[in-house]
Tab-separated table of C-alpha atoms and ligand atoms in Angstrom:
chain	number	residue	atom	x	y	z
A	1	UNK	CA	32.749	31.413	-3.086
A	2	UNK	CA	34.024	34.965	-3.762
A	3	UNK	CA	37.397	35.861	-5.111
A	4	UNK	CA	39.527	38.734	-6.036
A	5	UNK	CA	39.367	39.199	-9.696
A	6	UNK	CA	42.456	41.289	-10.203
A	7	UNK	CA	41.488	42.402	-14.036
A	8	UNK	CA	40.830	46.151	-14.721
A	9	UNK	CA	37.721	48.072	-15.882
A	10	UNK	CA	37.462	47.753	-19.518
A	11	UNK	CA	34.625	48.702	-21.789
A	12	UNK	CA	31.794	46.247	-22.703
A	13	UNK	CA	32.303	43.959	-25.111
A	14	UNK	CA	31.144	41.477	-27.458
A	15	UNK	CA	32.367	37.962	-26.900
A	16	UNK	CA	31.897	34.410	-28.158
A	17	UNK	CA	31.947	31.595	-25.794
A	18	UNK	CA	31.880	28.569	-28.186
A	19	UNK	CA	31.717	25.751	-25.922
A	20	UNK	CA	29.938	28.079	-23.477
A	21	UNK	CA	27.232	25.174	-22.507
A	22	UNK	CA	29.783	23.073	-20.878
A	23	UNK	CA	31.739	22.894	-17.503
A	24	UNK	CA	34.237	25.583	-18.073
A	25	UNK	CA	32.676	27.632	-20.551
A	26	UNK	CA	29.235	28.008	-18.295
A	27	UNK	CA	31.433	29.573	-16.120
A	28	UNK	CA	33.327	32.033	-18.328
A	29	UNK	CA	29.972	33.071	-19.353
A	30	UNK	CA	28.763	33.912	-15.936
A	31	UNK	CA	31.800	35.979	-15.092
A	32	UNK	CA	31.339	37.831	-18.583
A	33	UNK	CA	27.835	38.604	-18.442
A	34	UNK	CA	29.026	39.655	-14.261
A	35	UNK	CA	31.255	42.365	-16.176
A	36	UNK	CA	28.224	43.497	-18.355
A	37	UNK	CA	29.532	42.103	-21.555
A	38	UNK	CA	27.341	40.983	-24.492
A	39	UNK	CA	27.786	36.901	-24.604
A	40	UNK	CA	27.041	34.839	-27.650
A	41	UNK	CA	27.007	31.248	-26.454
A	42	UNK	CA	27.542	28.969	-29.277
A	43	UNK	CA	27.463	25.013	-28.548
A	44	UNK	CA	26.273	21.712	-29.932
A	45	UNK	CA	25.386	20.021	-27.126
A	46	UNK	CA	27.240	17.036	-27.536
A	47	UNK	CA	29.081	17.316	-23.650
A	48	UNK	CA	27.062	20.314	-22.537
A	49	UNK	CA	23.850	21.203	-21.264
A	50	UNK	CA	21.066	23.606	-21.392
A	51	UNK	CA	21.543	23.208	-17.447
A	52	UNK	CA	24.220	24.662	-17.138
A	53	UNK	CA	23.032	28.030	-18.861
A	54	UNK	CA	19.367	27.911	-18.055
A	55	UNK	CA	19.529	30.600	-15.563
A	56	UNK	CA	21.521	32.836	-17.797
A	57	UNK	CA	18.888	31.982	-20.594
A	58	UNK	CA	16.405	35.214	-20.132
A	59	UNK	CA	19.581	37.589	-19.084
A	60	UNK	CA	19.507	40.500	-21.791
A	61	UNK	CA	23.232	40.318	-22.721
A	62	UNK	CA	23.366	36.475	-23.592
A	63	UNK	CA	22.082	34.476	-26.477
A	64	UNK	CA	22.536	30.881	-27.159
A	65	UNK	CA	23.066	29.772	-30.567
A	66	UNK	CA	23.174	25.472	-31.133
A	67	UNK	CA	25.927	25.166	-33.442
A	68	UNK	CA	29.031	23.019	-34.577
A	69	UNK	CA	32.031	24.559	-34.539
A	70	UNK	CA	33.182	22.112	-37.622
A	71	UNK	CA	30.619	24.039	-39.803
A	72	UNK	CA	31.379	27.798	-40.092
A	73	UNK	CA	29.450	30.505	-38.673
A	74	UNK	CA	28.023	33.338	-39.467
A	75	UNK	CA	27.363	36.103	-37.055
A	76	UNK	CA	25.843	39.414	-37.900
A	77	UNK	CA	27.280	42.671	-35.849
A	78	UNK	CA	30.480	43.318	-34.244
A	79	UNK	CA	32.368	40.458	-32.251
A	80	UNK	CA	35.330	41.451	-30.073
A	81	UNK	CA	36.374	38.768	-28.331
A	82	UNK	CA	35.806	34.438	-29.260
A	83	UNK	CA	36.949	32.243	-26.548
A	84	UNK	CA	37.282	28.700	-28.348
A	85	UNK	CA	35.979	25.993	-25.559
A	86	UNK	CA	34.408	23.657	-27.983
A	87	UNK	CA	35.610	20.007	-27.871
A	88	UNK	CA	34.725	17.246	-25.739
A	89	UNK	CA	37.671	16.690	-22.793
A	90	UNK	CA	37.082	13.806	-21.147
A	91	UNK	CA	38.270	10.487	-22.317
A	92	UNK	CA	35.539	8.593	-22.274
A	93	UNK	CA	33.730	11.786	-24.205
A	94	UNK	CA	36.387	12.439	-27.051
A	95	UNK	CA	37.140	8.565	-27.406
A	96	UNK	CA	33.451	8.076	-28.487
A	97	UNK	CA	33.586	9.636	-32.456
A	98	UNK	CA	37.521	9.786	-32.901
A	99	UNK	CA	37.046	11.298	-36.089
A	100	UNK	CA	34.418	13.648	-35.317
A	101	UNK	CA	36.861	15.117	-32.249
A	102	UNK	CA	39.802	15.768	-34.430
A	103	UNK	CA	37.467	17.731	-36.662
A	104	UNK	CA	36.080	19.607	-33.813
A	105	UNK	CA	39.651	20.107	-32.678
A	106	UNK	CA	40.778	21.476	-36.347
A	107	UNK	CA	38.008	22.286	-38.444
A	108	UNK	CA	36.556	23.995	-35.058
A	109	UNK	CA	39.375	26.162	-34.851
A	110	UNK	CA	39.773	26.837	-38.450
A	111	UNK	CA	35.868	28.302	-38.356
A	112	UNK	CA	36.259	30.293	-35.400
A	113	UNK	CA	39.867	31.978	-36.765
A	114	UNK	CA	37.988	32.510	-39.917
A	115	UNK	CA	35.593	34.382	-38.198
A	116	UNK	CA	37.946	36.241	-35.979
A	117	UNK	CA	39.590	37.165	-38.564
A	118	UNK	CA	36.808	38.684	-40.766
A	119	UNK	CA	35.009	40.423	-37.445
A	120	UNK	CA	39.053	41.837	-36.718
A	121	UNK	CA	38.217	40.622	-32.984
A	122	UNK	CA	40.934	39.132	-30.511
A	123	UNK	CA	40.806	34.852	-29.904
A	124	UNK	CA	41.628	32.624	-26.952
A	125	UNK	CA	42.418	29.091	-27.428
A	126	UNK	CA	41.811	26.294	-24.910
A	127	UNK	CA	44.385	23.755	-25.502
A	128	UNK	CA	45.244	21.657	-22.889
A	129	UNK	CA	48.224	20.014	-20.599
A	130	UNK	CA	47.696	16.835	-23.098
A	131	UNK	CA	49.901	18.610	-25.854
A	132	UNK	CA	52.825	17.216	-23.752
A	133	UNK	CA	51.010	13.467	-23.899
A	134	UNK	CA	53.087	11.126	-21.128
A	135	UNK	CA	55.851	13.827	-20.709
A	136	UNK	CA	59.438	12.861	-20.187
A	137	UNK	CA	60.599	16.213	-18.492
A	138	UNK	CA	58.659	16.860	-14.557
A	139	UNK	CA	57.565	19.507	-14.196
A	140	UNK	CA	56.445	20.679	-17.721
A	141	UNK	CA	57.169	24.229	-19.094
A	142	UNK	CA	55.617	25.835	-21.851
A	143	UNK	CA	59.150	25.024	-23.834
A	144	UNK	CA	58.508	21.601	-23.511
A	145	UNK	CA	57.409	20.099	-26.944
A	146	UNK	CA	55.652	16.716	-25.187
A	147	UNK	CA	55.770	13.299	-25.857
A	148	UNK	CA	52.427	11.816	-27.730
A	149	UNK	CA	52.082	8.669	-28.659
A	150	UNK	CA	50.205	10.077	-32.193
A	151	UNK	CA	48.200	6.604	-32.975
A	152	UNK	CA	46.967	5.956	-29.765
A	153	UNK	CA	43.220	6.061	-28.491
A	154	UNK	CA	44.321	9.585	-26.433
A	155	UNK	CA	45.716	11.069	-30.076
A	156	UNK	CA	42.945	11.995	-31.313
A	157	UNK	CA	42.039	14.557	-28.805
A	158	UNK	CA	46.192	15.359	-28.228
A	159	UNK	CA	47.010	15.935	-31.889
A	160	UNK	CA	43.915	17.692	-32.756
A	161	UNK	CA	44.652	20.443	-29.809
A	162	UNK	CA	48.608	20.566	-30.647
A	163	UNK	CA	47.149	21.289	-34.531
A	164	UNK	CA	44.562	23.771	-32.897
A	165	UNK	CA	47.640	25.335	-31.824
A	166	UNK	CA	49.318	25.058	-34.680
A	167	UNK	CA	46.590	27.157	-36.694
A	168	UNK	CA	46.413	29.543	-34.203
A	169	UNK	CA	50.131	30.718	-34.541
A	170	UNK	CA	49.668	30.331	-38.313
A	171	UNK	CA	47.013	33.007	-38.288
A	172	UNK	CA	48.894	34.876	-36.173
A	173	UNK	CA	51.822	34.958	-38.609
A	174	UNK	CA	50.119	34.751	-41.621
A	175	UNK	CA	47.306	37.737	-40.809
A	176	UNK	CA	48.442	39.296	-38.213
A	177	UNK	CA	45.545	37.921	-35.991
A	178	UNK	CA	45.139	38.801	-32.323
A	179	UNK	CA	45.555	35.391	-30.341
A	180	UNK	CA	46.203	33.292	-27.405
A	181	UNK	CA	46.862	30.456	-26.396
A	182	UNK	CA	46.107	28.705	-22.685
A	183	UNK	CA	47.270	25.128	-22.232
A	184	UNK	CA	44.617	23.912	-19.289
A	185	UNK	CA	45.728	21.915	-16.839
A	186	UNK	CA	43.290	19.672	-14.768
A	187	UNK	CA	40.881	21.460	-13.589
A	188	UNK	CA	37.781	20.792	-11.131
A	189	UNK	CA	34.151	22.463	-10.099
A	190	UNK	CA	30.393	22.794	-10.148
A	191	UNK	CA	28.813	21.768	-13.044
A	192	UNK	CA	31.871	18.782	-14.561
A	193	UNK	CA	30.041	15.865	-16.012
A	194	UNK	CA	28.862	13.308	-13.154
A	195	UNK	CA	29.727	9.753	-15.009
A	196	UNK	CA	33.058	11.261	-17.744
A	197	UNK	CA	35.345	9.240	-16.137
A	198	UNK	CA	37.027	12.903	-14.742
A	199	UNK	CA	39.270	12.155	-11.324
A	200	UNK	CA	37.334	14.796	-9.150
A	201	UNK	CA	34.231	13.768	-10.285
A	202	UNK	CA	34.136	10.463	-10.215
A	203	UNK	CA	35.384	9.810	-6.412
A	204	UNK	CA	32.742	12.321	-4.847
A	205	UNK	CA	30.177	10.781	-6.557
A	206	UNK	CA	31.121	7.531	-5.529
A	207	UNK	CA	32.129	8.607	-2.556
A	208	UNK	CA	28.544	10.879	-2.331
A	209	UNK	CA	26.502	7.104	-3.443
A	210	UNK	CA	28.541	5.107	-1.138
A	211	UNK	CA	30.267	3.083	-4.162
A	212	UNK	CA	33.790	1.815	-4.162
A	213	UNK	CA	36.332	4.728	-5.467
A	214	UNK	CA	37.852	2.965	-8.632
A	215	UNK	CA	41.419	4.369	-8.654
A	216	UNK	CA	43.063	3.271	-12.253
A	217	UNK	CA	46.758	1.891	-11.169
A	218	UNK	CA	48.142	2.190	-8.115
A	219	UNK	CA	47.091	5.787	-7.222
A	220	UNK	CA	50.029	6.794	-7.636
A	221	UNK	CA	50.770	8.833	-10.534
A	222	UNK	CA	49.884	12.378	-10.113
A	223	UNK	CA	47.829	15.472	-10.815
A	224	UNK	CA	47.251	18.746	-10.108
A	225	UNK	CA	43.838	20.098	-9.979
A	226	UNK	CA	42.944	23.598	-10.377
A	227	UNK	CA	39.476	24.855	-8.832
A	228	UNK	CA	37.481	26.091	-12.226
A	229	UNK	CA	37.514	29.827	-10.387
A	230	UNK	CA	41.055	30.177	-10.299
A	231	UNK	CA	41.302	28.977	-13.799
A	232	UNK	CA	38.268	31.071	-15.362
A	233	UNK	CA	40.256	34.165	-13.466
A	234	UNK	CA	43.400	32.887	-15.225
A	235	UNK	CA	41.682	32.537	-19.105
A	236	UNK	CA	40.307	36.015	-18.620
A	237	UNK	CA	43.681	37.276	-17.516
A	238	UNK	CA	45.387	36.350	-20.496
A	239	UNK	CA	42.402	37.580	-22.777
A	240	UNK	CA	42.988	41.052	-21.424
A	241	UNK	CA	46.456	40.957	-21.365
A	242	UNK	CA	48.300	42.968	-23.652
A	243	UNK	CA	48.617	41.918	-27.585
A	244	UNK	CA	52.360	40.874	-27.294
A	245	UNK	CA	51.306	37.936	-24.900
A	246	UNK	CA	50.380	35.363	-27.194
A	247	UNK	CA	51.166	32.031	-25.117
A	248	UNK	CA	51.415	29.312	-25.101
A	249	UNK	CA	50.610	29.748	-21.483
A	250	UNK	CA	49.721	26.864	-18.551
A	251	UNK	CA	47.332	27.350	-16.461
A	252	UNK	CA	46.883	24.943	-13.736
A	253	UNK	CA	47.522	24.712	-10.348
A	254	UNK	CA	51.026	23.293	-9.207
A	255	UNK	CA	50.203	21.555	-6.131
A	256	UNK	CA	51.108	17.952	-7.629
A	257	UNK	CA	49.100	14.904	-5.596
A	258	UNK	CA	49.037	11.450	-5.866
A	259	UNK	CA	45.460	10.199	-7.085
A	260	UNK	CA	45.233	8.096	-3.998
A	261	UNK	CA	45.715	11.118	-2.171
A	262	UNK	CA	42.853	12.754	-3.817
A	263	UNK	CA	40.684	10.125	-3.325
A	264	UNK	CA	41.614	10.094	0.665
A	265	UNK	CA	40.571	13.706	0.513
A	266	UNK	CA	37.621	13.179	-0.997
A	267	UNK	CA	36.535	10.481	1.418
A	268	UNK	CA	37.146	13.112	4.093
A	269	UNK	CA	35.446	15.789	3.102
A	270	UNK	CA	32.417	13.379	2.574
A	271	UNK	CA	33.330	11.523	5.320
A	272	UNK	CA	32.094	8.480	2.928
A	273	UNK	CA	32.606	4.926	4.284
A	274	UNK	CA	33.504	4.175	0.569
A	275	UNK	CA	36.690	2.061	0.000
A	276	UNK	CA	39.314	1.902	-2.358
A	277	UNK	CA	38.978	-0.384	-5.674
A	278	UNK	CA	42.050	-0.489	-7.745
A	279	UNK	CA	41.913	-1.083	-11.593
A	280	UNK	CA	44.420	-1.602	-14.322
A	281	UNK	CA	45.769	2.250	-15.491
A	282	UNK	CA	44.304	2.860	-19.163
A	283	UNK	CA	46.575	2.783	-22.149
A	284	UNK	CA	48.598	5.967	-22.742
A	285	UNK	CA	47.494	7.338	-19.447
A	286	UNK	CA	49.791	9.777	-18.195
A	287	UNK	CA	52.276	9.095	-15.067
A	288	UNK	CA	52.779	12.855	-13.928
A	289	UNK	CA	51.104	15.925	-14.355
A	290	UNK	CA	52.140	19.010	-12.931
A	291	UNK	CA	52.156	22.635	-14.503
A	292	UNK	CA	55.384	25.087	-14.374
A	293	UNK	CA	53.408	28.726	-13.951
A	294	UNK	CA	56.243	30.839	-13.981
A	295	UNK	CA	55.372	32.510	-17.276
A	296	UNK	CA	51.478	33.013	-15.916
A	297	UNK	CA	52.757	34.782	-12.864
A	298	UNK	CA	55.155	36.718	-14.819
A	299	UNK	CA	53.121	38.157	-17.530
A	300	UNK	CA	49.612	37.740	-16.273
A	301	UNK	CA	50.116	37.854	-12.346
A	302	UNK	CA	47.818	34.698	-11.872
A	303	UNK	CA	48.570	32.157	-9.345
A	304	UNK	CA	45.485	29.828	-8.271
A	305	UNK	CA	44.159	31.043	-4.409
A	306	UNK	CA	41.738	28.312	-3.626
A	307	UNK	CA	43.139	25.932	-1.586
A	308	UNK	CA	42.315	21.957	-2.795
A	309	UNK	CA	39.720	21.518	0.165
A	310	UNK	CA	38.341	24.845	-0.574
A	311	UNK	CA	37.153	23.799	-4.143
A	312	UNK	CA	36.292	20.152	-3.045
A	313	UNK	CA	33.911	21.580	-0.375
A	314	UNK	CA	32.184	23.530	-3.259
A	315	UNK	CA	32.279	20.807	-5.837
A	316	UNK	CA	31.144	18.122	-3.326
A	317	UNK	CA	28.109	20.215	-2.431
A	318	UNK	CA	27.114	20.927	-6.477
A	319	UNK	CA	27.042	16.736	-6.826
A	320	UNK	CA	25.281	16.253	-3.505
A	321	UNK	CA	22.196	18.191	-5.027
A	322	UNK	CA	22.909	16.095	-8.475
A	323	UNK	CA	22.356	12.966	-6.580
A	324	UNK	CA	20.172	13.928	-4.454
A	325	UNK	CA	17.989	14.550	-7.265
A	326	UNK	CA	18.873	11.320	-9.437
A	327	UNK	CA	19.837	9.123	-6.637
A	328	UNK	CA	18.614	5.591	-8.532
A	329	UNK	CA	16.832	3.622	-5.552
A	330	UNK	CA	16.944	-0.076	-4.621
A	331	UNK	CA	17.552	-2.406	-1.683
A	332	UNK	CA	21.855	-2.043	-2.044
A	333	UNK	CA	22.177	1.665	-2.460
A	334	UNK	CA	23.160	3.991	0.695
A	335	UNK	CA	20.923	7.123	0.211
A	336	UNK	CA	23.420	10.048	0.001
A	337	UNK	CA	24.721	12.072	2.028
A	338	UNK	CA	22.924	15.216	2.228
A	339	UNK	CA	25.146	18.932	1.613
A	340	UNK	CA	25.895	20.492	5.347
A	341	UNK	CA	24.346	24.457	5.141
A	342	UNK	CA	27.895	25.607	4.664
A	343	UNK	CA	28.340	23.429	1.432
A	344	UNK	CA	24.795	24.473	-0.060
A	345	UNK	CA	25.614	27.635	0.501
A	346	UNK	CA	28.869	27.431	-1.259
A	347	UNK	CA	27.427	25.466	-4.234
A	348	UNK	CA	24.693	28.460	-4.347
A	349	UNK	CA	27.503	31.099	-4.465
A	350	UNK	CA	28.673	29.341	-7.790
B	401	LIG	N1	38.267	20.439	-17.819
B	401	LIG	C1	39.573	20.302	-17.931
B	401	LIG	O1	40.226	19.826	-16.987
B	401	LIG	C2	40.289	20.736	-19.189
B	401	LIG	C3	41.679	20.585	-19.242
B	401	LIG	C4	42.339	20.967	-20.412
B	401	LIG	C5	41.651	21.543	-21.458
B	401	LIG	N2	40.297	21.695	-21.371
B	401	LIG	C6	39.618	22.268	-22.544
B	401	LIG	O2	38.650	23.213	-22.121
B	401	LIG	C7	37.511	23.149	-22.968
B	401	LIG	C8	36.257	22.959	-22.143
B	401	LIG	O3	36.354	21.757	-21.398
B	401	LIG	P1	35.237	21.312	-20.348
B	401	LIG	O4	35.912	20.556	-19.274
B	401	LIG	O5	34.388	22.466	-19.997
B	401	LIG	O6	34.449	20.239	-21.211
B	401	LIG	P2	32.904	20.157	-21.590
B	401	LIG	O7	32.729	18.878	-22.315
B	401	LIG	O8	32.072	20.371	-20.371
B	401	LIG	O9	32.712	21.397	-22.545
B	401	LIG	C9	32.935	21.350	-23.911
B	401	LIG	C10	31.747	22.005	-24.595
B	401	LIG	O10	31.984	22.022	-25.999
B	401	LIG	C11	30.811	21.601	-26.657
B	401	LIG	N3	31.188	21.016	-27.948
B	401	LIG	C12	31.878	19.871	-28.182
B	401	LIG	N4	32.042	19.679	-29.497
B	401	LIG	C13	31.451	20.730	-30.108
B	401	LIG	C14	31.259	21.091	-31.465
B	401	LIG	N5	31.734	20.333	-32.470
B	401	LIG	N6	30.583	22.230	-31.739
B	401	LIG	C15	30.086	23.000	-30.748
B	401	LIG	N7	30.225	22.699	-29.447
B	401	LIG	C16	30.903	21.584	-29.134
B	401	LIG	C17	30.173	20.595	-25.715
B	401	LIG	O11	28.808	20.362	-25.967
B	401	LIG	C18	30.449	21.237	-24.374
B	401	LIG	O12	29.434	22.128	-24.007
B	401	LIG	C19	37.749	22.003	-23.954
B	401	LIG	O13	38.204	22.554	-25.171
B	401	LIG	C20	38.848	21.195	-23.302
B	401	LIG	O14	39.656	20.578	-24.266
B	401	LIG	C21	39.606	21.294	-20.263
């Protein structure tokens, strides 16, 4: 899929993707090294995979470094810019070692501002749309201060990103530290986790096996999903945007659905004879989710382009080659549904 990457010509630089073996990290490093930057890819492996950077592997600008963010790091040469993508964002995922994702969350953070801060070189945060936990005020601006339930099973993962921010506008205050701050919204693509428990994921691969689509509640309550493109455009906006815009800043994409309405739409664009299964909604989930991007616009000039079926097409085809390849065999499974040439050639394009 090409898009217009609206960000100027800027000299090569050194950056640190930490996180960079996962979903959205994999992809900022593949739009980095595009720009002929040097990319230090630092990641423990815990969500991530060597798959998702393998072809990047013998590419003379990147090196991967396995590494935990919750012990510090030390990094010879110059470093310009650290992107901080490390932490596990799925619930299943960050629900698994409690403990062990808060310290990701803060002791992460602390290592990589120590290090920005020693190497002088600018740092982007991914915090997340959870900061505002089950929110209270529809549609949510950056203003609003959220509403997390701070012992629940979610908290862990909440509070340890709203004290990621926390530090990160400490630093800024306290050493003058370049930073910024993107709150992610739900976002979608090539290369998310297959069984996380993720919305997008999980109904085209059911839909893709033939499986029931287990929508938690009624399907009603709401999200919007941005296309990992539009967002990866967005993060790389705000690293390159001038000092004075610190965030916090949403990115996500505002077109609010209903989760039975994504799950309609994915059984169309597989044209699965899958059927609904409805299950009780898990504790703490969130009701509505939809991100305010005024501020975005306004200081970045980002607005997501691709259009919901767009970026299912493209995801669809990524998980038809996954199972494909895995499909487990036996007398009750359908075998998949083979990716069209269009949606190969899309999920080749990524
Ligand atoms: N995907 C979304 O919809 C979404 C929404 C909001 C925020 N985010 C944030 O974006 C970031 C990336 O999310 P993703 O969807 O790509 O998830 P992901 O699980 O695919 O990527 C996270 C990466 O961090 C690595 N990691 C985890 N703990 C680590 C540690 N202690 N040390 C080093 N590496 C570690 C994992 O191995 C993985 O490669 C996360 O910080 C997440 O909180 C994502």
């Amino acid at each position: 899929m090409t898009i217009q990457i609206s960000i100027p010509a800027r000299r090569s630089l050194r950056t640190l993707v930490a996180g960079g073996a996962g979903f959205i990290g994999s992809h900022i490093c593949d739009t980095l090294l595009r720009r002929g930057d040097t990319v230090v890819c630092i990641d423990n492996l815990h969500t991530g995979s060597l798959r998702n950077i393998r072809p990047l592997l013998n590419h003379p600008n990147f090196s991967f470094i396995e590494h935990d963010v919750r012990e510090p790091l030390d990094l010879e040469g110059r470093l310009d810019r650290v992107y901080n993508l490390a932490c596990p964002a799925s619930p299943p995922h960050y629900q698994q070692d409690p403990v062990g994702t808060m310290k990701t969350c803060v002791l992460g953070t602390l290592n990589l501002l120590e290090l920005a801060r020693e190497k002088s070189a600018r740092i982007l945060q991914a915090s997340t749309s959870e900061v505002y936990g089950d929110p209270e005020v529809h549609p949510q601006p950056e203003t609003y201060v959220g509403h997390v339930n701070t012992i629940g099973p979610r908290a862990c993962y909440d509070e340890g990103k709203r004290a990621a921010e926390t530090l990160m506008f400490d630093y800024q205050r306290m050493y003058g530290l370049d930073i910024k701050v993107a709150r992610i919204f739900n976002t979608y693509g090539p290369r998310m986790h297959e069984n996380d428990g993720r919305v997008v994921s999980n109904f085209i691969v059911q839909a893709l096996r033939g499986a029931p689509i287990t929508v938690y509640g009624s399907g009603s309550q709401t999200r919007s999903f941005c296309f990992v493109d539009d967002l990866v455009r967005g993060l790389e906006m705000l690293m390159e945007s001038p000092a004075s815009v610190t965030g916090p800043i949403n990115l996500g994409n505002p077109h609010e659905m209903s989760i039975e309405a994504i799950a309609r739409e994915v059984l169309a664009c597989t044209q699965s004879a899958s059927t609904l299964e409805f299950k009780p909604l898990p504790v703490d989930d969130p009701k509505r989710r939809k991100p305010v991007i005024t501020t975005a616009e306004r200081l970045l000039g980002w607005r997501p382009q691709i259009p919901l079926r767009k970026g299912l097409e493209a995801t669809i085809a990524y998980f038809a080659l996954e199972v494909a390849g895995r499909a487990p065999s036996g007398p009750n499974r359908r075998p998949p549904r083979r990716p069209g040439r269009a949606q190969l050639a899309l999920a080749r394009s990524q």
